[in-house]
XYZ file of C-alpha atoms in Angstrom:
217
model
C 109.804 80.814 115.208
C 109.991 77.071 114.649
C 107.331 74.651 115.772
C 108.928 72.244 118.219
C 106.478 69.475 117.344
C 107.053 69.747 113.583
C 109.936 68.270 111.663
C 112.235 70.633 109.719
C 110.893 69.165 106.465
C 107.301 70.017 107.386
C 108.349 73.497 108.500
C 110.090 74.115 105.191
C 107.097 72.759 103.263
C 104.677 75.060 105.102
C 106.906 78.095 104.654
C 107.521 77.344 100.971
C 103.818 76.731 100.417
C 102.913 80.047 102.033
C 105.345 81.972 99.848
C 104.179 80.090 96.746
C 100.510 80.887 97.458
C 101.063 84.647 97.766
C 103.585 84.836 94.925
C 101.486 82.693 92.595
C 98.386 84.755 93.290
C 100.060 88.002 92.286
C 101.673 86.487 89.193
C 98.212 85.319 88.138
C 96.751 88.750 88.951
C 99.375 90.448 86.801
C 98.659 88.070 83.914
C 94.940 88.770 84.284
C 95.473 92.535 84.158
C 97.452 92.163 80.944
C 94.362 90.822 79.184
C 92.483 93.598 77.343
C 89.063 92.130 78.163
C 89.622 91.900 81.923
C 89.474 94.646 84.538
C 90.374 94.360 88.210
C 89.435 96.641 91.066
C 92.797 98.400 90.850
C 92.306 99.167 87.162
C 88.747 100.324 87.757
C 89.894 102.715 90.476
C 92.696 104.035 88.267
C 90.192 104.632 85.458
C 87.916 106.435 87.901
C 90.655 108.799 89.060
C 91.670 109.557 85.506
C 88.070 110.329 84.555
C 87.684 112.423 87.737
C 90.710 114.485 86.760
C 89.300 114.994 83.278
C 85.980 116.108 84.776
C 87.730 118.609 87.056
C 89.630 120.127 84.139
C 86.549 120.382 81.941
C 84.341 121.939 84.645
C 87.142 123.977 86.270
C 86.128 122.681 89.685
C 89.399 123.671 91.304
C 88.072 124.132 94.839
C 86.323 120.762 94.738
C 89.506 119.144 93.421
C 91.731 120.648 96.125
C 89.335 119.595 98.891
C 89.210 116.037 97.544
C 92.986 115.880 97.208
C 93.445 117.273 100.715
C 91.272 114.495 102.166
C 93.135 111.825 100.197
C 96.528 113.244 101.201
C 95.510 113.270 104.874
C 94.356 109.642 104.714
C 97.508 108.384 102.993
C 99.811 110.373 105.269
C 98.073 108.770 108.258
C 98.518 105.300 106.750
C 102.215 105.921 106.046
C 102.914 107.160 109.581
C 100.909 104.306 111.116
C 102.856 101.686 109.169
C 106.185 103.226 110.231
C 105.083 103.399 113.866
C 104.066 99.735 113.823
C 107.369 98.787 112.197
C 109.260 100.613 114.944
C 107.393 98.666 117.643
C 107.835 95.335 115.829
C 111.563 95.962 115.265
C 112.126 96.729 118.943
C 110.352 93.562 120.045
C 112.095 91.371 117.497
C 115.487 92.814 118.349
C 114.962 91.538 121.895
C 114.069 88.093 120.503
C 117.156 88.081 118.277
C 119.453 88.891 121.211
C 117.788 86.198 123.329
C 117.977 83.518 120.604
C 119.562 80.313 121.854
C 121.372 79.274 118.662
C 122.658 80.639 115.374
C 119.872 79.063 113.249
C 117.113 80.610 115.330
C 118.880 83.977 115.232
C 119.218 83.847 111.452
C 115.587 82.872 111.076
C 114.462 85.817 113.192
C 116.673 88.175 111.198
C 115.122 86.853 107.977
C 111.619 87.298 109.372
C 112.384 90.844 110.502
C 113.869 91.621 107.082
C 110.755 90.380 105.274
C 108.462 92.389 107.567
C 110.615 95.499 107.158
C 110.735 95.256 103.360
C 106.963 95.065 102.993
C 106.177 97.703 105.592
C 108.791 100.147 104.305
C 107.558 99.609 100.770
C 104.003 100.205 101.981
C 104.918 103.503 103.621
C 107.003 104.551 100.614
C 104.113 103.957 98.201
C 101.681 105.897 100.391
C 104.110 108.834 100.512
C 104.685 108.642 96.765
C 100.941 108.948 96.312
C 100.934 112.009 98.577
C 103.745 113.576 96.547
C 101.923 112.988 93.261
C 98.603 114.342 94.581
C 100.331 117.462 95.903
C 101.878 118.004 92.483
C 98.504 117.447 90.792
C 96.927 120.069 93.060
C 99.364 122.687 91.781
C 98.942 121.617 88.168
C 95.131 121.759 87.943
C 94.569 125.537 87.667
C 97.651 126.347 85.556
C 97.617 123.429 83.095
C 93.910 122.855 82.662
C 94.193 121.811 79.018
C 97.044 119.326 79.471
C 96.324 115.653 80.132
C 99.496 115.104 82.197
C 97.548 115.578 85.414
C 95.155 112.782 84.378
C 98.094 110.381 84.158
C 99.387 111.595 87.502
C 96.050 110.855 89.165
C 96.135 107.373 87.656
C 99.567 106.839 89.201
C 98.267 107.949 92.615
C 95.833 105.024 92.596
C 98.614 102.603 91.724
C 100.642 103.960 94.648
C 97.714 103.573 97.029
C 97.052 100.032 95.800
C 100.683 99.019 96.269
C 100.798 100.624 99.703
C 97.745 98.716 100.886
C 98.903 95.499 99.231
C 102.309 95.559 100.918
C 100.622 96.327 104.232
C 98.313 93.314 103.832
C 101.160 90.980 102.840
C 103.283 92.137 105.804
C 100.689 90.477 108.041
C 101.862 87.027 106.914
C 105.495 87.252 108.170
C 104.283 88.965 111.356
C 102.029 85.988 112.084
C 104.926 83.684 111.169
C 106.977 85.197 113.995
C 104.122 84.919 116.484
C 102.602 81.557 115.573
C 105.164 79.651 113.548
C 104.976 78.059 110.124
C 101.479 76.595 110.550
C 100.058 80.015 111.372
C 102.028 81.474 108.450
C 100.445 78.973 106.077
C 96.942 79.509 107.501
C 97.186 83.302 107.190
C 98.562 82.996 103.657
C 95.504 80.949 102.695
C 93.197 83.509 104.322
C 95.005 86.357 102.581
C 94.581 84.516 99.291
C 90.807 84.414 99.777
C 90.685 88.000 101.041
C 92.718 89.376 98.135
C 90.569 87.509 95.640
C 87.572 89.425 96.947
C 89.448 92.733 97.020
C 90.750 92.388 93.464
C 87.692 90.972 91.748
C 85.828 92.810 89.015
C 83.619 95.561 90.526
C 79.889 95.308 90.082
C 77.197 97.983 90.291
C 79.631 100.915 90.571
C 79.506 102.281 87.048
C 82.024 99.755 85.796
C 79.985 99.000 82.683
C 79.937 102.700 81.791
C 83.711 102.835 81.911
C 83.910 99.782 79.673
C 81.577 101.491 77.207
C 83.841 104.556 77.120
C 86.875 102.361 76.318
C 88.843 104.111 79.049
């Protein structure tokens, strides 16, 4: 959707700025995670799952592990199905807008917006389902390979899948708002997402983080 009261140059500037804000944030986040003295929430959660898996193996708490995995699998399956259901509704509505578009430029813009929404939402659902697959595999591995650390690495990967699934779901909000409210709304939501993600990704405090640092996990 183009804003009728904005010039094409301003529209392009707002759209480019929105993309630059979200892209730049994640490039900076990646660079931060590469530093050995810095931990983000995603890394903390991955460390926690790895330590949890090690605890389960050492204490042979198989029933506890399976119950925890079952709850996590249920939650991520729900998220994956919800994202796909929303994408189906959005695609149907946008397909009507594409067919009703008055000119080729507007039609191409809508197709590009739908493509960006679809990519992020499909990636979100895929990552959630990958996490489910890995947790199911871990559940079978626990009792039969209790002395092998492979399952610890698998549990670490499940957190990365969950993080990517949620992150793609959050980012998909920006192009959805772009369709509804135009480039100004796209830019505003990108700025709000920037602030929101900064809070989500910041170093955890008061949750045992210092203990993990002390263990050099």
